[in-house]
Short mmCIF file of C-alpha atoms (C1' of nucleotides) in Angstrom, two decimals:
data_model
loop_
_atom_site.label_atom_id
_atom_site.label_comp_id
_atom_site.label_asym_id
_atom_site.label_seq_id
_atom_site.Cartn_x
_atom_site.Cartn_y
_atom_site.Cartn_z
CA MET K 1 0.00 0.00 0.00
CA GLU K 2 1.37 3.32 -1.08
CA ARG K 3 1.87 6.01 1.46
CA PRO K 4 1.52 9.51 0.03
CA ARG K 5 4.64 11.57 -0.35
CA ILE K 6 5.03 14.67 1.68
CA ARG K 7 5.62 16.55 -1.54
CA ASP K 8 2.10 15.69 -2.61
CA TYR K 9 0.83 17.47 0.43
CA PHE K 10 2.39 20.69 -0.76
CA GLN K 11 -0.48 21.58 -3.00
CA GLN K 12 -3.23 20.46 -0.66
CA ASP K 13 -1.77 21.88 2.46
CA LEU K 14 -0.61 25.20 1.24
CA SER K 15 -3.55 25.83 -1.01
CA GLN K 16 -6.04 25.37 1.74
CA ASN K 17 -5.47 28.91 2.83
CA GLU K 18 -3.98 30.59 -0.17
CA THR K 19 -3.59 29.42 -3.72
CA ILE K 20 0.02 28.62 -4.41
CA THR K 21 1.40 29.73 -7.72
CA HIS K 22 3.44 27.70 -10.10
CA LYS K 23 6.54 29.73 -9.29
CA GLN K 24 6.11 29.42 -5.56
CA ARG K 25 5.85 25.68 -6.02
CA ALA K 26 9.06 25.73 -8.02
CA ILE K 27 10.74 27.62 -5.19
CA LEU K 28 9.73 25.01 -2.63
CA GLN K 29 10.91 22.20 -4.86
CA ALA K 30 14.23 23.87 -5.66
CA SER K 31 14.83 24.60 -1.99
CA LEU K 32 14.14 21.02 -0.97
CA ASP K 33 16.43 19.68 -3.67
CA LEU K 34 19.26 22.06 -2.90
CA PHE K 35 19.03 21.74 0.87
CA ALA K 36 19.20 17.98 0.50
CA GLU K 37 22.06 18.15 -2.00
CA LYS K 38 24.34 20.76 -0.51
CA GLY K 39 22.97 21.47 2.94
CA PHE K 40 21.08 24.49 4.21
CA ASP K 41 24.03 26.78 4.87
CA GLN K 42 25.73 25.96 1.61
CA THR K 43 22.63 26.89 -0.36
CA SER K 44 22.25 30.59 -1.13
CA THR K 45 18.94 32.23 -1.85
CA SER K 46 20.22 33.16 -5.28
CA ASP K 47 20.96 29.47 -5.87
CA ILE K 48 17.36 28.74 -5.06
CA ALA K 49 16.03 31.50 -7.30
CA GLN K 50 18.20 30.34 -10.15
CA ARG K 51 17.24 26.68 -9.82
CA ALA K 52 13.57 27.65 -9.60
CA GLY K 53 13.86 29.94 -12.63
CA VAL K 54 12.70 32.91 -10.63
CA ALA K 55 13.98 36.28 -9.44
CA GLU K 56 15.44 36.42 -5.97
CA GLY K 57 12.80 38.90 -4.89
CA THR K 58 10.14 36.35 -5.70
CA VAL K 59 11.53 34.01 -3.07
CA TYR K 60 11.06 36.71 -0.48
CA ARG K 61 7.55 37.65 -1.58
CA ARG K 62 6.08 34.78 0.37
CA TYR K 63 8.86 33.71 2.70
CA LYS K 64 10.22 36.36 4.98
CA THR K 65 13.51 34.57 5.61
CA LYS K 66 15.49 31.63 4.37
CA ALA K 67 14.70 29.77 7.59
CA THR K 68 10.98 30.37 7.01
CA LEU K 69 11.38 28.72 3.66
CA ARG K 70 12.91 25.66 5.30
CA ASP K 71 10.09 25.59 7.82
CA ALA K 72 7.58 25.75 5.02
CA ILE K 73 9.18 22.69 3.48
CA LEU K 74 9.14 20.78 6.73
CA ALA K 75 5.69 21.84 7.87
CA PRO K 76 3.88 19.05 6.01
CA ILE K 77 6.22 16.46 7.55
CA ALA K 78 5.70 17.90 10.98
CA ALA K 79 1.97 17.75 10.48
CA HIS K 80 1.97 14.15 9.33
CA ILE K 81 4.79 12.52 11.22
CA VAL K 82 2.97 12.04 14.49
CA PRO K 83 0.07 10.05 13.04
CA ILE K 84 2.56 7.94 11.10
CA LEU K 85 4.66 7.22 14.15
CA ALA K 86 1.59 6.46 16.15
CA SER K 87 -0.16 4.38 13.52
CA ASP K 88 -0.58 0.71 14.34
CA PHE K 89 -0.67 1.80 17.96
CA SER K 90 -3.99 3.50 18.02
CA GLU K 91 -6.48 2.33 20.61
CA ASP K 92 -8.06 0.13 17.97
CA ALA K 93 -4.83 -1.56 17.02
CA LEU K 94 -3.89 -2.08 20.65
CA ARG K 95 -7.07 -3.93 21.41
CA GLN K 96 -6.33 -6.64 18.86
CA ARG K 97 -3.30 -8.58 20.01
CA TYR K 98 -0.58 -9.35 17.56
CA PRO K 99 -0.82 -13.04 16.71
CA SER K 100 2.92 -13.42 16.21
CA LEU K 101 6.14 -11.56 16.69
CA GLN K 102 6.62 -11.27 12.97
CA ALA K 103 3.23 -9.66 12.60
CA PHE K 104 4.29 -7.07 15.15
CA VAL K 105 7.62 -6.36 13.49
CA THR K 106 6.04 -6.20 10.08
CA ALA K 107 3.41 -3.79 11.33
CA ILE K 108 6.05 -1.57 12.84
CA PHE K 109 8.36 -1.39 9.89
CA THR K 110 6.24 -1.55 6.80
CA ASP K 111 4.73 1.91 6.87
CA ARG K 112 7.69 3.60 8.46
CA VAL K 113 10.12 2.27 5.91
CA ALA K 114 7.81 3.28 3.08
CA PHE K 115 7.52 6.72 4.62
CA ALA K 116 11.27 7.08 4.94
CA LYS K 117 11.81 5.90 1.40
CA ALA K 118 9.31 8.43 0.05
CA ASN K 119 10.73 11.35 2.01
CA VAL K 120 14.48 10.91 2.01
CA LYS K 121 15.18 14.51 1.11
CA GLU K 122 12.98 15.91 3.81
CA LEU K 123 14.53 13.57 6.36
CA LYS K 124 17.95 14.73 5.35
CA VAL K 125 17.00 18.35 5.87
CA ILE K 126 15.47 17.54 9.25
CA PHE K 127 18.50 15.57 10.27
CA GLU K 128 20.84 18.41 9.40
CA MET K 129 18.71 20.90 11.25
CA VAL K 130 18.37 18.77 14.33
CA ALA K 131 21.96 17.57 14.44
CA PHE K 132 23.33 20.94 15.45
CA ASP K 133 20.40 22.45 17.26
CA ALA K 134 20.16 20.79 20.64
CA GLU K 135 17.21 22.88 21.69
CA ARG K 136 15.05 22.02 18.73
CA ARG K 137 16.12 18.40 19.04
CA GLU K 138 14.96 18.19 22.62
CA GLN K 139 11.77 19.96 21.76
CA ILE K 140 10.98 17.43 19.05
CA LEU K 141 12.06 14.51 21.19
CA SER K 142 9.98 15.60 24.13
CA GLN K 143 6.92 15.55 21.92
CA ILE K 144 7.49 12.22 20.27
CA ALA K 145 9.54 10.07 22.63
CA PRO K 146 7.10 9.71 25.54
CA LYS K 147 4.27 8.89 23.17
CA MET K 148 6.36 6.26 21.47
CA VAL K 149 7.69 4.74 24.69
CA LYS K 150 4.21 4.50 26.13
CA GLN K 151 2.50 3.05 23.09
CA MET K 152 5.26 0.66 22.12
CA GLY K 153 5.65 -0.25 25.76
CA SER K 154 2.13 -1.50 26.10
CA VAL K 155 2.37 -3.53 22.92
CA ILE K 156 5.64 -5.05 24.02
CA ASN K 157 4.23 -5.89 27.44
CA GLN K 158 1.33 -7.62 25.75
CA LEU K 159 3.73 -9.67 23.64
CA LYS K 160 5.71 -10.49 26.76
CA ALA K 161 2.59 -11.74 28.50
CA ASP K 162 2.00 -14.02 25.54
CA HIS K 163 5.66 -15.15 25.63
CA LEU K 164 6.08 -14.04 22.04
CA ILE K 165 9.00 -11.73 22.61
CA VAL K 166 12.39 -11.88 24.26
CA ASP K 167 12.39 -10.97 27.94
CA TRP K 168 14.61 -7.92 27.75
CA PRO K 169 13.90 -4.56 29.30
CA ASN K 170 11.66 -2.52 27.02
CA ASP K 171 14.26 0.17 26.51
CA LEU K 172 16.71 -2.33 25.10
CA ILE K 173 14.08 -3.68 22.75
CA LEU K 174 13.26 -0.17 21.60
CA GLN K 175 16.92 0.63 21.14
CA SER K 176 17.41 -2.40 18.95
CA LEU K 177 14.45 -1.47 16.81
CA LEU K 178 15.55 2.13 16.46
CA SER K 179 19.15 1.21 15.76
CA GLN K 180 18.04 -0.97 12.93
CA LEU K 181 15.90 1.85 11.56
CA PHE K 182 18.72 4.35 11.95
CA GLY K 183 21.09 2.13 10.06
CA TYR K 184 18.55 1.91 7.30
CA LEU K 185 18.01 5.68 7.26
CA ALA K 186 21.74 6.31 7.12
CA ARG K 187 22.03 4.09 4.09
CA LEU K 188 19.15 5.89 2.42
CA MET K 189 20.36 9.39 3.18
CA LEU K 190 23.99 8.78 2.36
CA GLU K 191 23.20 6.66 -0.65
CA LEU K 192 25.58 4.07 0.65
CA PRO K 193 26.08 1.13 -1.64
CA GLY K 194 24.93 -2.25 -0.45
CA THR K 195 22.03 -4.51 -1.00
CA GLU K 196 19.49 -3.20 -3.43
CA ILE K 197 17.16 -1.05 -1.41
CA GLU K 198 14.19 -3.23 -2.34
CA ARG K 199 15.38 -6.16 -0.28
CA GLU K 200 15.89 -3.89 2.71
CA GLN K 201 12.45 -4.26 4.12
CA ALA K 202 12.55 -8.04 4.14
CA TYR K 203 15.99 -7.86 5.71
CA LEU K 204 14.89 -5.51 8.44
CA ILE K 205 11.95 -7.69 9.33
CA THR K 206 14.01 -10.88 9.31
CA VAL K 207 16.71 -9.42 11.50
CA MET K 208 14.36 -7.78 13.96
CA THR K 209 12.20 -10.86 14.28
CA LYS K 210 15.28 -12.88 15.05
CA ILE K 211 16.50 -10.39 17.63
CA LEU K 212 13.21 -10.38 19.45
CA THR K 213 12.30 -14.05 19.32
CA PRO K 214 12.56 -15.43 22.84
CA GLY K 215 15.33 -17.99 23.27
CA GLU K 216 17.60 -19.66 25.75
CA HIS K 217 20.65 -17.45 25.76
CA ASP K 218 19.01 -14.15 26.40
CA GLN K 219 20.86 -12.85 29.40
CA ILE K 220 22.65 -9.64 28.81
CA THR K 221 26.31 -10.40 28.94
CA GLY K 222 27.77 -7.38 30.61
CA GLN K 223 30.82 -7.09 32.70
CA MET Q 1 46.65 -9.85 22.91
CA GLU Q 2 46.80 -6.23 24.06
CA ARG Q 3 45.93 -3.43 21.73
CA PRO Q 4 46.86 0.17 22.40
CA ARG Q 5 44.02 2.51 23.22
CA ILE Q 6 43.04 5.16 20.76
CA ARG Q 7 43.32 7.80 23.42
CA ASP Q 8 47.01 7.04 23.68
CA TYR Q 9 47.46 7.56 19.98
CA PHE Q 10 45.93 10.97 20.30
CA GLN Q 11 48.13 12.23 23.04
CA GLN Q 12 51.17 11.17 21.14
CA ASP Q 13 49.95 12.61 17.91
CA LEU Q 14 49.02 16.07 18.92
CA SER Q 15 52.14 16.60 20.97
CA GLN Q 16 54.60 14.86 18.70
CA ASN Q 17 53.66 17.01 15.73
CA GLU Q 18 56.24 19.77 15.75
CA THR Q 19 56.18 21.88 18.86
CA ILE Q 20 52.69 23.25 19.10
CA THR Q 21 52.13 26.32 21.25
CA HIS Q 22 49.62 26.52 24.01
CA LYS Q 23 47.52 28.98 22.03
CA GLN Q 24 47.55 26.86 18.90
CA ARG Q 25 46.37 23.93 20.97
CA ALA Q 26 43.59 26.11 22.32
CA ILE Q 27 42.59 26.99 18.78
CA LEU Q 28 42.34 23.34 17.79
CA GLN Q 29 40.31 22.54 20.87
CA ALA Q 30 37.97 25.51 20.41
CA SER Q 31 37.45 24.64 16.76
CA LEU Q 32 36.65 21.04 17.53
CA ASP Q 33 34.21 22.04 20.26
CA LEU Q 34 32.45 24.66 18.18
CA PHE Q 35 32.29 22.60 15.00
CA ALA Q 36 30.72 19.79 17.00
CA GLU Q 37 28.33 22.14 18.80
CA LYS Q 38 27.12 24.40 16.04
CA GLY Q 39 28.41 22.89 12.83
CA PHE Q 40 31.20 24.03 10.55
CA ASP Q 41 29.31 26.69 8.61
CA GLN Q 42 27.67 28.14 11.66
CA THR Q 43 31.01 28.63 13.35
CA SER Q 44 32.85 31.82 12.43
CA THR Q 45 36.57 32.25 12.72
CA SER Q 46 35.99 35.03 15.20
CA ASP Q 47 33.92 32.61 17.29
CA ILE Q 48 36.91 30.31 17.33
CA ALA Q 49 39.34 33.07 18.25
CA GLN Q 50 37.09 34.25 21.03
CA ARG Q 51 36.54 30.79 22.49
CA ALA Q 52 40.26 30.10 22.32
CA GLY Q 53 41.07 33.41 23.97
CA VAL Q 54 43.14 34.49 21.02
CA ALA Q 55 43.16 37.15 18.30
CA GLU Q 56 41.70 36.20 14.96
CA GLY Q 57 45.02 36.74 13.24
CA THR Q 58 46.56 34.08 15.43
CA VAL Q 59 44.20 31.51 13.98
CA TYR Q 60 45.49 32.30 10.53
CA ARG Q 61 49.14 32.26 11.51
CA ARG Q 62 49.26 28.48 11.27
CA TYR Q 63 46.13 27.59 9.33
CA LYS Q 64 45.78 29.18 5.94
CA THR Q 65 42.02 28.69 5.75
CA LYS Q 66 39.12 27.62 7.89
CA ALA Q 67 38.91 24.35 5.97
CA THR Q 68 42.59 23.71 6.68
CA LEU Q 69 41.80 24.06 10.33
CA ARG Q 70 39.11 21.41 10.06
CA ASP Q 71 41.49 19.13 8.21
CA ALA Q 72 44.07 19.61 10.93
CA ILE Q 73 41.53 18.47 13.47
CA LEU Q 74 40.62 15.40 11.47
CA ALA Q 75 44.14 14.43 10.47
CA PRO Q 76 44.84 12.27 13.53
CA ILE Q 77 41.60 10.38 12.98
CA ALA Q 78 42.32 9.90 9.31
CA ALA Q 79 45.76 8.58 10.14
CA HIS Q 80 44.51 6.01 12.62
CA ILE Q 81 41.11 4.99 11.39
CA VAL Q 82 42.28 2.43 8.90
CA PRO Q 83 44.40 0.41 11.33
CA ILE Q 84 41.55 0.55 13.82
CA LEU Q 85 38.99 -0.68 11.34
CA ALA Q 86 41.33 -3.36 10.18
CA SER Q 87 42.52 -4.47 13.59
CA ASP Q 88 41.60 -7.95 14.70
CA PHE Q 89 41.67 -8.82 11.03
CA SER Q 90 45.37 -8.69 10.50
CA GLU Q 91 47.02 -11.81 9.11
CA ASP Q 92 47.93 -12.80 12.64
CA ALA Q 93 44.42 -12.47 13.95
CA LEU Q 94 42.99 -14.32 10.99
CA ARG Q 95 45.19 -17.33 11.56
CA GLN Q 96 43.76 -17.93 15.00
CA ARG Q 97 40.12 -18.87 14.68
CA TYR Q 98 37.55 -17.33 16.92
CA PRO Q 99 36.52 -19.97 19.45
CA SER Q 100 32.96 -18.64 19.70
CA LEU Q 101 30.59 -16.21 18.10
CA GLN Q 102 30.62 -14.03 21.17
CA ALA Q 103 34.40 -13.82 21.03
CA PHE Q 104 34.08 -12.57 17.47
CA VAL Q 105 31.41 -10.00 18.26
CA THR Q 106 33.26 -8.82 21.33
CA ALA Q 107 36.45 -8.47 19.34
CA ILE Q 108 34.67 -6.43 16.70
CA PHE Q 109 32.88 -4.05 18.98
CA THR Q 110 35.07 -3.52 21.99
CA ASP Q 111 37.71 -1.29 20.50
CA ARG Q 112 35.47 0.35 17.96
CA VAL Q 113 32.97 1.39 20.56
CA ALA Q 114 35.75 2.73 22.76
CA PHE Q 115 37.08 4.61 19.77
CA ALA Q 116 33.70 6.12 18.99
CA LYS Q 117 33.15 7.06 22.60
CA ALA Q 118 36.52 8.77 22.79
CA ASN Q 119 36.04 10.67 19.55
CA VAL Q 120 32.40 11.68 19.40
CA LYS Q 121 33.15 15.26 18.46
CA GLU Q 122 35.48 14.32 15.67
CA LEU Q 123 32.97 11.82 14.34
CA LYS Q 124 30.31 14.50 14.33
CA VAL Q 125 32.50 16.82 12.31
CA ILE Q 126 33.32 14.04 9.86
CA PHE Q 127 29.71 13.11 9.55
CA GLU Q 128 28.68 16.67 8.78
CA MET Q 129 31.41 17.02 6.21
CA VAL Q 130 30.62 13.78 4.50
CA ALA Q 131 26.84 14.09 4.62
CA PHE Q 132 26.67 16.76 1.95
CA ASP Q 133 29.76 16.01 -0.05
CA ALA Q 134 29.05 12.95 -2.15
CA GLU Q 135 32.44 13.04 -3.79
CA ARG Q 136 34.42 12.98 -0.58
CA ARG Q 137 32.08 10.34 0.77
CA GLU Q 138 32.72 8.03 -2.16
CA GLN Q 139 36.41 8.67 -1.95
CA ILE Q 140 36.48 7.63 1.70
CA LEU Q 141 34.20 4.67 1.11
CA SER Q 142 36.21 3.37 -1.78
CA GLN Q 143 39.25 3.25 0.47
CA ILE Q 144 37.65 1.56 3.42
CA ALA Q 145 34.75 -0.52 2.18
CA PRO Q 146 36.55 -3.10 0.04
CA LYS Q 147 39.13 -3.70 2.75
CA MET Q 148 36.41 -4.20 5.31
CA VAL Q 149 34.28 -6.47 3.12
CA LYS Q 150 37.26 -8.63 2.28
CA GLN Q 151 38.64 -9.00 5.78
CA MET Q 152 35.33 -9.40 7.54
CA GLY Q 153 34.26 -11.74 4.77
CA SER Q 154 37.04 -14.18 5.42
CA VAL Q 155 36.40 -14.18 9.14
CA ILE Q 156 32.70 -14.72 8.61
CA ASN Q 157 33.37 -17.55 6.18
CA GLN Q 158 35.58 -19.19 8.77
CA LEU Q 159 32.83 -18.92 11.36
CA LYS Q 160 30.37 -20.33 8.86
CA ALA Q 161 32.63 -23.31 8.23
CA ASP Q 162 32.66 -23.94 11.97
CA HIS Q 163 28.85 -23.53 12.09
CA LEU Q 164 29.22 -20.78 14.64
CA ILE Q 165 27.30 -18.12 12.75
CA VAL Q 166 23.93 -17.81 11.05
CA ASP Q 167 23.92 -18.83 7.41
CA TRP Q 168 22.99 -15.49 5.91
CA PRO Q 169 24.73 -13.81 3.01
CA ASN Q 170 27.76 -11.92 4.22
CA ASP Q 171 26.40 -8.57 3.13
CA LEU Q 172 23.36 -8.99 5.32
CA ILE Q 173 25.54 -9.89 8.28
CA LEU Q 174 27.69 -6.86 7.66
CA GLN Q 175 24.64 -4.64 7.33
CA SER Q 176 23.30 -5.83 10.66
CA LEU Q 177 26.59 -5.14 12.35
CA LEU Q 178 26.94 -1.70 10.81
CA SER Q 179 23.33 -0.77 11.52
CA GLN Q 180 23.83 -1.58 15.14
CA LEU Q 181 26.98 0.53 15.20
CA PHE Q 182 25.25 3.38 13.39
CA GLY Q 183 22.41 3.38 15.85
CA TYR Q 184 24.92 3.58 18.64
CA LEU Q 185 26.78 6.41 16.93
CA ALA Q 186 23.58 8.34 16.39
CA ARG Q 187 22.76 8.08 20.07
CA LEU Q 188 26.25 9.27 20.97
CA MET Q 189 26.32 12.15 18.52
CA LEU Q 190 22.82 13.38 19.15
CA GLU Q 191 23.06 12.83 22.87
CA LEU Q 192 19.78 10.99 22.72
CA PRO Q 193 18.48 9.94 26.08
CA GLY Q 194 18.26 6.25 26.80
CA THR Q 195 20.16 3.66 28.68
CA GLU Q 196 23.25 4.94 30.40
CA ILE Q 197 25.99 4.84 27.85
CA GLU Q 198 28.04 2.50 30.00
CA ARG Q 199 25.70 -0.42 29.48
CA GLU Q 200 25.77 0.17 25.73
CA GLN Q 201 28.67 -2.06 24.98
CA ALA Q 202 27.20 -5.05 26.75
CA TYR Q 203 23.92 -4.39 24.97
CA LEU Q 204 25.50 -4.20 21.57
CA ILE Q 205 27.36 -7.46 22.12
CA THR Q 206 24.28 -9.23 23.45
CA VAL Q 207 22.09 -8.12 20.60
CA MET Q 208 24.61 -8.85 17.89
CA THR Q 209 25.45 -12.25 19.29
CA LYS Q 210 21.79 -13.09 19.30
CA ILE Q 211 21.31 -11.91 15.74
CA LEU Q 212 24.18 -13.96 14.45
CA THR Q 213 23.71 -17.17 16.41
CA PRO Q 214 22.61 -19.88 14.00
CA GLY Q 215 19.08 -21.09 14.56
CA GLU Q 216 16.12 -22.78 12.99
CA HIS Q 217 14.12 -19.92 11.62
CA ASP Q 218 16.76 -18.17 9.65
CA GLN Q 219 15.24 -17.90 6.23
CA ILE Q 220 14.83 -14.40 5.01
CA THR Q 221 11.15 -13.68 4.90
CA GLY Q 222 10.57 -11.73 1.73
CA GLN Q 223 7.25 -10.41 0.59
"C1'" DT W 1 68.87 41.40 18.84
"C1'" DC W 2 66.43 38.63 16.08
"C1'" DA W 3 62.93 35.51 14.76
"C1'" DA W 4 58.68 33.69 15.81
"C1'" DA W 5 54.20 34.30 17.80
"C1'" DG W 6 50.52 37.16 18.50
"C1'" DC W 7 47.59 40.97 17.50
"C1'" DG W 8 43.43 43.52 15.72
"C1'" DA W 9 42.04 47.09 12.67
"C1'" DG W 10 41.16 46.83 7.95
"C1'" DT W 11 39.52 44.84 3.27
"C1'" DG W 12 37.01 42.50 -0.21
"C1'" DT W 13 33.35 39.60 -1.09
"C1'" DA W 14 29.38 36.81 -0.61
"C1'" DT W 15 24.82 36.86 0.51
"C1'" DA W 16 20.46 37.57 3.07
"C1'" DC W 17 17.16 40.69 2.53
"C1'" DT W 18 14.64 45.33 0.62
"C1'" DC W 19 12.07 48.29 -2.24
"C1'" DA W 20 10.51 51.00 -5.94
"C1'" DC W 21 8.86 49.54 -10.01
"C1'" DT W 22 6.56 46.62 -13.97
"C1'" DC W 23 2.92 44.34 -16.04
"C1'" DA W 24 -0.63 41.08 -16.85
"C1'" DC W 25 -4.93 40.76 -15.27
"C1'" DT W 26 -9.53 41.86 -13.00
"C1'" DT W 27 -13.14 44.93 -11.75
"C1'" DA W 28 -16.08 48.78 -12.46
"C1'" DA W 29 -17.80 52.89 -14.29
"C1'" DT W 30 -19.35 55.30 -18.40
"C1'" DA X 1 -17.60 48.17 -25.58
"C1'" DT X 2 -14.10 51.02 -23.94
"C1'" DT X 3 -11.37 52.99 -20.71
"C1'" DA X 4 -9.84 53.94 -16.18
"C1'" DA X 5 -8.51 52.25 -11.70
"C1'" DG X 6 -6.94 48.71 -8.82
"C1'" DT X 7 -4.36 44.50 -7.54
"C1'" DG X 8 -0.63 41.71 -6.44
"C1'" DA X 9 2.76 38.44 -8.15
"C1'" DG X 10 7.07 39.05 -10.03
"C1'" DT X 11 11.46 41.60 -10.68
"C1'" DG X 12 16.40 42.76 -10.06
"C1'" DA X 13 19.36 46.42 -8.88
"C1'" DG X 14 20.66 47.96 -4.54
"C1'" DT X 15 21.91 47.78 0.59
"C1'" DA X 16 23.64 46.34 4.89
"C1'" DT X 17 26.07 43.12 7.19
"C1'" DA X 18 28.76 39.27 8.40
"C1'" DC X 19 32.59 36.90 7.71
"C1'" DA X 20 36.92 34.85 5.79
"C1'" DC X 21 41.15 36.39 5.29
"C1'" DT X 22 45.41 40.09 5.25
"C1'" DC X 23 49.04 42.93 6.84
"C1'" DG X 24 51.83 46.02 9.23
"C1'" DC X 25 52.84 46.42 13.83
"C1'" DT X 26 53.89 44.78 18.80
"C1'" DT X 27 55.24 41.44 22.18
"C1'" DT X 28 57.77 37.55 23.71
"C1'" DG X 29 61.52 34.70 24.63
"C1'" DA X 30 65.93 32.72 23.74
#
DNA sequence: TCAAAGCGAGTGTATACTCACTCACTTAAT
DNA sequence: ATTAAGTGAGTGAGTATACACTCGCTTTGA
């Protein structure tokens, strides 16, 4: 099932209030492309104007500052990321138990991987922004993390009760899941060579299922 | 077999390079700190001078350009990263088989995690540099990747022959290992909250050992 | 006393942002 | 139907500023 691209939201979202012109659309697209290619700081507003086939003044007609322009690009993601993160963990979904571990892992990854794949550029821009802005990072985290921990936590506890998942502390389970996702994101964003991206999803699910399947040697071997 | 710590390399390196003045050391330190905090582009040379308690001209006495300064910071890492990546996979190490999977995983992670922990700031600077410079990224990758694939490959094949490791294609095994490392790096660099960093190493080893232990349900579940 | 290290005011340039203006188009009055 | 008035997206030369880098001078230390 196809998840809509954030870019497709551009028209809908922005035109709800005001009609967006062809040129303004071009500006958004050029900005996204350039920010993802060269980074925010390395992209000048005249670069953007040139790539969009527009005068520099036109960029500033709608967007007061360069940062505003970036925010405008990321707004659709911000608006849609919470439901996506929370999907499969709505009250409805929680009420029906997962019949197997693999069903759980599949449910977790399928949409999120599709989302990431469809929005690599946006993710790259977000990552750059957040990497060197501790305040914004914490702000974002404080909105998303507790929600995630709580919702995932209850699902994991359910699976534990059914003896379908390894008996590790929830935070370790979450860390494993997120690490795997991060590794995947890094490969996407950096265009690292490796397995064809199409097999990725199957790989992720296989590996995660294996990690989380309960077994005999599951003590954490620390020192 | 004892391996020298990365930290020791550093001390040697910075002090063995020609006599470096106290102020020049301060400049390097301030640059590293600021680049890691705010990013390269967002750090001005006057920021650096100020943080180092030095006039701006002093920065340029030794370093011709701002980029040169960054290179000077990364030089020690560049000089030592290859041996570190390749360690445990020298001819000597290859000749003695790993007695168990956990020995292998431990060998892989121990020093690398220590290295990452000791050089978070440098890694952050490298990551920023490489994230938006595809050319440099490929250049670096083309130096390291084949070496890694070859050396790890032969170790993995050995483990496979001894039935000590899951029978997955080597690239998937490598991807799992690297994903786990990347997730760890991300947590370090972004200072994400979570388990105390001290338990990390034990966690990584536990999880990776579990992933790679051969078992019954090891087919890759495609779609 | 000399060379190296340090200094900081000064310079050129890149670039984020402004503003007075154009022009295609719509509305409205005759 | 014709013309006048109004509108606002689009323009690009222009401005202010920040910043990388320079250079002639001063301080330090051997």
